[in-house]
mmCIF file of N, CA and C in Angstrom:
data_model
loop_
_atom_site.group_PDB
_atom_site.id
_atom_site.type_symbol
_atom_site.label_atom_id
_atom_site.label_comp_id
_atom_site.label_asym_id
_atom_site.label_seq_id
_atom_site.Cartn_x
_atom_site.Cartn_y
_atom_site.Cartn_z
ATOM 1 N N UNK Y 205 154.490 91.687 73.778
ATOM 2 C CA UNK Y 205 154.574 90.559 72.882
ATOM 3 C C UNK Y 205 154.898 91.069 71.486
ATOM 4 N N UNK Y 206 155.906 90.530 70.873
ATOM 5 C CA UNK Y 206 156.245 90.872 69.490
ATOM 6 C C UNK Y 206 156.558 89.587 68.741
ATOM 7 N N UNK Y 207 155.821 89.355 67.682
ATOM 8 C CA UNK Y 207 155.978 88.139 66.885
ATOM 9 C C UNK Y 207 156.013 86.911 67.799
ATOM 10 N N UNK Y 208 157.166 86.271 67.919
ATOM 11 C CA UNK Y 208 157.254 85.079 68.754
ATOM 12 C C UNK Y 208 157.886 85.365 70.113
ATOM 13 N N UNK Y 209 158.165 86.638 70.421
ATOM 14 C CA UNK Y 209 158.781 87.001 71.701
ATOM 15 C C UNK Y 209 157.741 87.606 72.628
ATOM 16 N N UNK Y 210 157.780 87.198 73.878
ATOM 17 C CA UNK Y 210 156.859 87.720 74.866
ATOM 18 C C UNK Y 210 157.634 87.937 76.154
ATOM 19 N N UNK Y 211 157.271 88.962 76.887
ATOM 20 C CA UNK Y 211 157.910 89.240 78.170
ATOM 21 C C UNK Y 211 156.861 89.736 79.147
ATOM 22 N N UNK Y 212 157.159 89.602 80.421
ATOM 23 C CA UNK Y 212 156.276 90.068 81.478
ATOM 24 C C UNK Y 212 157.137 90.711 82.550
ATOM 25 N N UNK Y 213 156.567 91.635 83.297
ATOM 26 C CA UNK Y 213 157.320 92.311 84.351
ATOM 27 C C UNK Y 213 157.129 91.671 85.721
ATOM 28 N N UNK Y 214 156.398 90.559 85.798
ATOM 29 C CA UNK Y 214 156.192 89.913 87.094
ATOM 30 C C UNK Y 214 157.505 89.244 87.548
ATOM 31 N N UNK Y 215 157.690 89.090 88.861
ATOM 32 C CA UNK Y 215 158.934 88.501 89.380
ATOM 33 C C UNK Y 215 159.215 87.091 88.859
ATOM 34 N N UNK Y 216 158.174 86.300 88.654
ATOM 35 C CA UNK Y 216 158.375 84.928 88.177
ATOM 36 C C UNK Y 216 159.096 84.921 86.826
ATOM 37 N N UNK Y 217 158.696 85.802 85.922
ATOM 38 C CA UNK Y 217 159.352 85.857 84.608
ATOM 39 C C UNK Y 217 160.694 86.588 84.686
ATOM 40 N N UNK Y 218 160.719 87.710 85.375
ATOM 41 C CA UNK Y 218 161.933 88.534 85.424
ATOM 42 C C UNK Y 218 163.097 87.789 86.079
ATOM 43 N N UNK Y 219 162.856 87.146 87.209
ATOM 44 C CA UNK Y 219 163.952 86.520 87.955
ATOM 45 C C UNK Y 219 164.234 85.072 87.554
ATOM 46 N N UNK Y 220 163.189 84.376 87.086
ATOM 47 C CA UNK Y 220 163.375 82.968 86.732
ATOM 48 C C UNK Y 220 163.382 82.734 85.231
ATOM 49 N N UNK Y 221 163.079 83.780 84.459
ATOM 50 C CA UNK Y 221 162.993 83.668 83.002
ATOM 51 C C UNK Y 221 162.023 82.549 82.606
ATOM 52 N N UNK Y 222 160.958 82.415 83.385
ATOM 53 C CA UNK Y 222 159.985 81.343 83.170
ATOM 54 C C UNK Y 222 158.720 81.893 82.524
ATOM 55 N N UNK Y 223 158.003 81.028 81.856
ATOM 56 C CA UNK Y 223 156.713 81.366 81.260
ATOM 57 C C UNK Y 223 155.709 81.491 82.409
ATOM 58 N N UNK Y 224 155.180 82.691 82.642
ATOM 59 C CA UNK Y 224 154.328 82.946 83.806
ATOM 60 C C UNK Y 224 152.847 82.855 83.451
ATOM 61 N N UNK Y 225 151.998 82.959 84.483
ATOM 62 C CA UNK Y 225 150.551 82.878 84.289
ATOM 63 C C UNK Y 225 150.035 84.057 83.467
ATOM 64 N N UNK Y 226 150.709 85.200 83.533
ATOM 65 C CA UNK Y 226 150.277 86.368 82.755
ATOM 66 C C UNK Y 226 150.497 86.131 81.260
ATOM 67 N N UNK Y 227 151.624 85.535 80.940
ATOM 68 C CA UNK Y 227 151.923 85.223 79.548
ATOM 69 C C UNK Y 227 150.954 84.164 79.020
ATOM 70 N N UNK Y 228 150.627 83.189 79.860
ATOM 71 C CA UNK Y 228 149.662 82.157 79.461
ATOM 72 C C UNK Y 228 148.290 82.781 79.205
ATOM 73 N N UNK Y 229 147.903 83.750 80.038
ATOM 74 C CA UNK Y 229 146.614 84.415 79.858
ATOM 75 C C UNK Y 229 146.564 85.200 78.551
ATOM 76 N N UNK Y 230 147.666 85.860 78.203
ATOM 77 C CA UNK Y 230 147.725 86.593 76.939
ATOM 78 C C UNK Y 230 147.630 85.624 75.765
ATOM 79 N N UNK Y 231 148.336 84.519 75.854
ATOM 80 C CA UNK Y 231 148.256 83.513 74.784
ATOM 81 C C UNK Y 231 146.836 82.994 74.619
ATOM 82 N N UNK Y 232 146.162 82.686 75.746
ATOM 83 C CA UNK Y 232 144.785 82.193 75.689
ATOM 84 C C UNK Y 232 143.849 83.232 75.087
ATOM 85 N N UNK Y 233 143.988 84.484 75.523
ATOM 86 C CA UNK Y 233 143.087 85.542 75.055
ATOM 87 C C UNK Y 233 143.308 85.861 73.583
ATOM 88 N N UNK Y 234 144.544 85.818 73.127
ATOM 89 C CA UNK Y 234 144.783 86.102 71.713
ATOM 90 C C UNK Y 234 144.373 84.919 70.849
ATOM 91 N N UNK Y 235 144.481 83.701 71.373
ATOM 92 C CA UNK Y 235 144.109 82.514 70.609
ATOM 93 C C UNK Y 235 142.607 82.439 70.379
ATOM 94 N N UNK Y 236 141.824 82.841 71.397
ATOM 95 C CA UNK Y 236 140.368 82.749 71.232
ATOM 96 C C UNK Y 236 139.755 84.046 70.708
ATOM 97 N N UNK Y 237 140.597 85.056 70.443
ATOM 98 C CA UNK Y 237 140.116 86.296 69.843
ATOM 99 C C UNK Y 237 139.485 87.276 70.815
ATOM 100 N N UNK Y 238 139.599 87.037 72.123
ATOM 101 C CA UNK Y 238 138.973 87.934 73.093
ATOM 102 C C UNK Y 238 139.866 89.106 73.494
ATOM 103 N N UNK Y 239 141.091 89.161 72.981
ATOM 104 C CA UNK Y 239 142.006 90.256 73.290
ATOM 105 C C UNK Y 239 142.379 90.959 72.008
ATOM 106 N N UNK Y 240 142.142 92.258 71.963
ATOM 107 C CA UNK Y 240 142.572 93.046 70.815
ATOM 108 C C UNK Y 240 144.024 93.427 71.022
ATOM 109 N N UNK Y 241 144.832 93.219 70.021
ATOM 110 C CA UNK Y 241 146.246 93.569 70.108
ATOM 111 C C UNK Y 241 146.549 94.673 69.112
ATOM 112 N N UNK Y 242 147.675 95.309 69.281
ATOM 113 C CA UNK Y 242 148.128 96.328 68.356
ATOM 114 C C UNK Y 242 149.622 96.190 68.188
ATOM 115 N N UNK Y 243 150.085 96.667 67.091
ATOM 116 C CA UNK Y 243 151.502 96.586 66.778
ATOM 117 C C UNK Y 243 152.271 97.647 67.543
ATOM 118 N N UNK Y 244 153.478 97.329 67.959
ATOM 119 C CA UNK Y 244 154.334 98.321 68.612
ATOM 120 C C UNK Y 244 154.698 99.441 67.647
ATOM 121 N N UNK Y 245 154.507 99.203 66.349
ATOM 122 C CA UNK Y 245 154.793 100.227 65.356
ATOM 123 C C UNK Y 245 153.635 101.202 65.173
ATOM 124 N N UNK Y 246 152.448 100.861 65.713
ATOM 125 C CA UNK Y 246 151.308 101.766 65.603
ATOM 126 C C UNK Y 246 151.625 103.043 66.350
ATOM 127 N N UNK Y 247 151.251 104.179 65.797
ATOM 128 C CA UNK Y 247 151.496 105.455 66.440
ATOM 129 C C UNK Y 247 150.177 106.039 66.878
ATOM 130 N N UNK Y 248 149.897 105.948 68.174
ATOM 131 C CA UNK Y 248 148.642 106.450 68.715
ATOM 132 C C UNK Y 248 148.608 107.972 68.733
ATOM 133 N N UNK Y 249 149.729 108.641 68.462
ATOM 134 C CA UNK Y 249 149.748 110.095 68.510
ATOM 135 C C UNK Y 249 148.955 110.721 67.371
ATOM 136 N N UNK Y 250 148.572 109.944 66.361
ATOM 137 C CA UNK Y 250 147.759 110.482 65.281
ATOM 138 C C UNK Y 250 146.400 110.951 65.772
ATOM 139 N N UNK Y 251 145.936 110.419 66.927
ATOM 140 C CA UNK Y 251 144.638 110.778 67.456
ATOM 141 C C UNK Y 251 144.650 112.154 68.103
ATOM 142 N N UNK Y 252 145.789 112.673 68.500
ATOM 143 C CA UNK Y 252 145.853 113.953 69.185
ATOM 144 C C UNK Y 252 146.453 115.010 68.274
ATOM 145 N N UNK Y 253 146.313 116.251 68.708
ATOM 146 C CA UNK Y 253 146.838 117.363 67.929
ATOM 147 C C UNK Y 253 148.113 117.878 68.593
ATOM 148 N N UNK Y 254 149.150 117.052 68.608
ATOM 149 C CA UNK Y 254 150.408 117.451 69.232
ATOM 150 C C UNK Y 254 151.434 117.920 68.213
ATOM 151 N N UNK Y 255 151.063 117.967 66.945
ATOM 152 C CA UNK Y 255 151.959 118.444 65.901
ATOM 153 C C UNK Y 255 153.170 117.552 65.685
ATOM 154 N N UNK Y 256 153.073 116.274 66.035
ATOM 155 C CA UNK Y 256 154.209 115.374 65.877
ATOM 156 C C UNK Y 256 155.220 115.482 66.992
ATOM 157 N N UNK Y 257 154.903 116.216 68.053
ATOM 158 C CA UNK Y 257 155.808 116.404 69.183
ATOM 159 C C UNK Y 257 156.007 115.116 69.969
ATOM 160 N N UNK Y 258 154.957 114.290 70.065
ATOM 161 C CA UNK Y 258 155.031 113.049 70.827
ATOM 162 C C UNK Y 258 155.263 111.884 69.871
ATOM 163 N N UNK Y 259 156.285 111.076 70.162
ATOM 164 C CA UNK Y 259 156.584 109.915 69.333
ATOM 165 C C UNK Y 259 156.348 108.644 70.142
ATOM 166 N N UNK Y 260 156.001 107.583 69.448
ATOM 167 C CA UNK Y 260 155.819 106.315 70.118
ATOM 168 C C UNK Y 260 154.558 105.630 69.653
ATOM 169 N N UNK Y 261 154.270 104.485 70.175
ATOM 170 C CA UNK Y 261 154.990 103.893 71.293
ATOM 171 C C UNK Y 261 156.303 103.252 70.868
ATOM 172 N N UNK Y 262 157.297 103.413 71.723
ATOM 173 C CA UNK Y 262 158.592 102.766 71.558
ATOM 174 C C UNK Y 262 158.604 101.546 72.467
ATOM 175 N N UNK Y 263 159.452 100.595 72.185
ATOM 176 C CA UNK Y 263 159.529 99.373 72.983
ATOM 177 C C UNK Y 263 160.761 99.435 73.876
ATOM 178 N N UNK Y 264 160.552 99.216 75.179
ATOM 179 C CA UNK Y 264 161.645 99.199 76.136
ATOM 180 C C UNK Y 264 162.005 97.779 76.520
ATOM 181 N N UNK Y 265 163.252 97.585 76.909
ATOM 182 C CA UNK Y 265 163.724 96.253 77.266
ATOM 183 C C UNK Y 265 164.330 96.253 78.658
ATOM 184 N N UNK Y 266 164.261 95.093 79.314
ATOM 185 C CA UNK Y 266 164.915 94.957 80.606
ATOM 186 C C UNK Y 266 166.402 94.677 80.399
ATOM 187 N N UNK Y 267 167.140 94.474 81.484
ATOM 188 C CA UNK Y 267 168.595 94.298 81.362
ATOM 189 C C UNK Y 267 168.998 93.011 80.655
ATOM 190 N N UNK Y 268 168.042 92.097 80.445
ATOM 191 C CA UNK Y 268 168.324 90.844 79.749
ATOM 192 C C UNK Y 268 167.939 90.908 78.272
ATOM 193 N N UNK Y 269 167.430 92.054 77.841
ATOM 194 C CA UNK Y 269 167.041 92.204 76.446
ATOM 195 C C UNK Y 269 165.616 91.794 76.150
ATOM 196 N N UNK Y 270 164.847 91.448 77.197
ATOM 197 C CA UNK Y 270 163.447 91.091 77.011
ATOM 198 C C UNK Y 270 162.593 92.354 76.911
ATOM 199 N N UNK Y 271 161.664 92.367 76.002
ATOM 200 C CA UNK Y 271 160.755 93.504 75.872
ATOM 201 C C UNK Y 271 159.841 93.507 77.085
ATOM 202 N N UNK Y 272 159.825 94.630 77.825
ATOM 203 C CA UNK Y 272 159.013 94.648 79.029
ATOM 204 C C UNK Y 272 158.088 95.852 79.181
ATOM 205 N N UNK Y 273 158.171 96.822 78.289
ATOM 206 C CA UNK Y 273 157.244 97.948 78.388
ATOM 207 C C UNK Y 273 157.233 98.755 77.093
ATOM 208 N N UNK Y 274 156.207 99.609 76.975
ATOM 209 C CA UNK Y 274 156.114 100.562 75.870
ATOM 210 C C UNK Y 274 156.174 101.961 76.467
ATOM 211 N N UNK Y 275 156.724 102.909 75.727
ATOM 212 C CA UNK Y 275 156.794 104.280 76.233
ATOM 213 C C UNK Y 275 156.675 105.276 75.086
ATOM 214 N N UNK Y 276 156.341 106.512 75.449
ATOM 215 C CA UNK Y 276 156.241 107.617 74.501
ATOM 216 C C UNK Y 276 157.265 108.668 74.883
ATOM 217 N N UNK Y 277 157.710 109.473 73.907
ATOM 218 C CA UNK Y 277 158.747 110.480 74.137
ATOM 219 C C UNK Y 277 158.311 111.818 73.536
ATOM 220 N N UNK Y 278 158.591 112.898 74.245
ATOM 221 C CA UNK Y 278 158.385 114.248 73.728
ATOM 222 C C UNK Y 278 159.653 114.660 72.990
ATOM 223 N N UNK Y 279 159.508 115.063 71.722
ATOM 224 C CA UNK Y 279 160.682 115.469 70.933
ATOM 225 C C UNK Y 279 161.330 116.735 71.473
ATOM 226 N N UNK Y 280 160.539 117.624 72.075
ATOM 227 C CA UNK Y 280 161.075 118.909 72.532
ATOM 228 C C UNK Y 280 161.898 118.785 73.809
ATOM 229 N N UNK Y 281 161.297 118.214 74.862
ATOM 230 C CA UNK Y 281 162.001 118.166 76.151
ATOM 231 C C UNK Y 281 162.597 116.787 76.453
ATOM 232 N N UNK Y 282 162.377 115.813 75.566
ATOM 233 C CA UNK Y 282 162.911 114.460 75.659
ATOM 234 C C UNK Y 282 162.406 113.686 76.874
ATOM 235 N N UNK Y 283 161.271 114.123 77.450
ATOM 236 C CA UNK Y 283 160.647 113.386 78.549
ATOM 237 C C UNK Y 283 160.092 112.078 78.006
ATOM 238 N N UNK Y 284 160.264 110.994 78.761
ATOM 239 C CA UNK Y 284 159.728 109.692 78.379
ATOM 240 C C UNK Y 284 158.779 109.212 79.466
ATOM 241 N N UNK Y 285 157.685 108.568 79.056
ATOM 242 C CA UNK Y 285 156.710 108.062 80.009
ATOM 243 C C UNK Y 285 155.956 106.872 79.433
ATOM 244 N N UNK Y 286 155.485 105.987 80.315
ATOM 245 C CA UNK Y 286 154.677 104.862 79.876
ATOM 246 C C UNK Y 286 153.206 105.249 79.755
ATOM 247 N N UNK Y 287 152.845 106.450 80.216
ATOM 248 C CA UNK Y 287 151.481 106.967 80.094
ATOM 249 C C UNK Y 287 151.512 108.194 79.184
ATOM 250 N N UNK Y 288 151.070 108.027 77.959
ATOM 251 C CA UNK Y 288 151.144 109.096 76.957
ATOM 252 C C UNK Y 288 150.460 110.375 77.415
ATOM 253 N N UNK Y 289 149.391 110.235 78.201
ATOM 254 C CA UNK Y 289 148.653 111.413 78.662
ATOM 255 C C UNK Y 289 149.514 112.354 79.482
ATOM 256 N N UNK Y 290 150.570 111.841 80.115
ATOM 257 C CA UNK Y 290 151.462 112.679 80.931
ATOM 258 C C UNK Y 290 152.234 113.681 80.084
ATOM 259 N N UNK Y 291 152.321 113.455 78.777
ATOM 260 C CA UNK Y 291 153.071 114.355 77.889
ATOM 261 C C UNK Y 291 152.221 115.482 77.315
ATOM 262 N N UNK Y 292 150.919 115.474 77.594
ATOM 263 C CA UNK Y 292 150.053 116.500 77.013
ATOM 264 C C UNK Y 292 150.478 117.918 77.394
ATOM 265 N N UNK Y 293 150.983 118.107 78.603
ATOM 266 C CA UNK Y 293 151.342 119.438 79.070
ATOM 267 C C UNK Y 293 152.804 119.539 79.513
ATOM 268 N N UNK Y 294 153.680 118.703 78.972
ATOM 269 C CA UNK Y 294 155.061 118.668 79.460
ATOM 270 C C UNK Y 294 155.873 119.899 79.071
ATOM 271 N N UNK Y 295 155.617 120.473 77.907
ATOM 272 C CA UNK Y 295 156.396 121.652 77.512
ATOM 273 C C UNK Y 295 155.593 122.547 76.599
#
């Protein structure tokens, strides 16, 4: 979710471009304050001692231009992953 754009990876949203139950749940949780959100610009790598080797989170898009995932990248070997922990020992 970014500003007024939201995407989901479930088949209902991906294939029908419809507002799915997952998106409705996120809207409900953010409206009542029960879901903590973070900006895609936040850099969680500040918590680790990787020397700036890991960048992200970056925002990925599906073939229709909808934001559908976040990923991190290693500057040295250019490995990308949706699980930042996988980059701890990549190079």
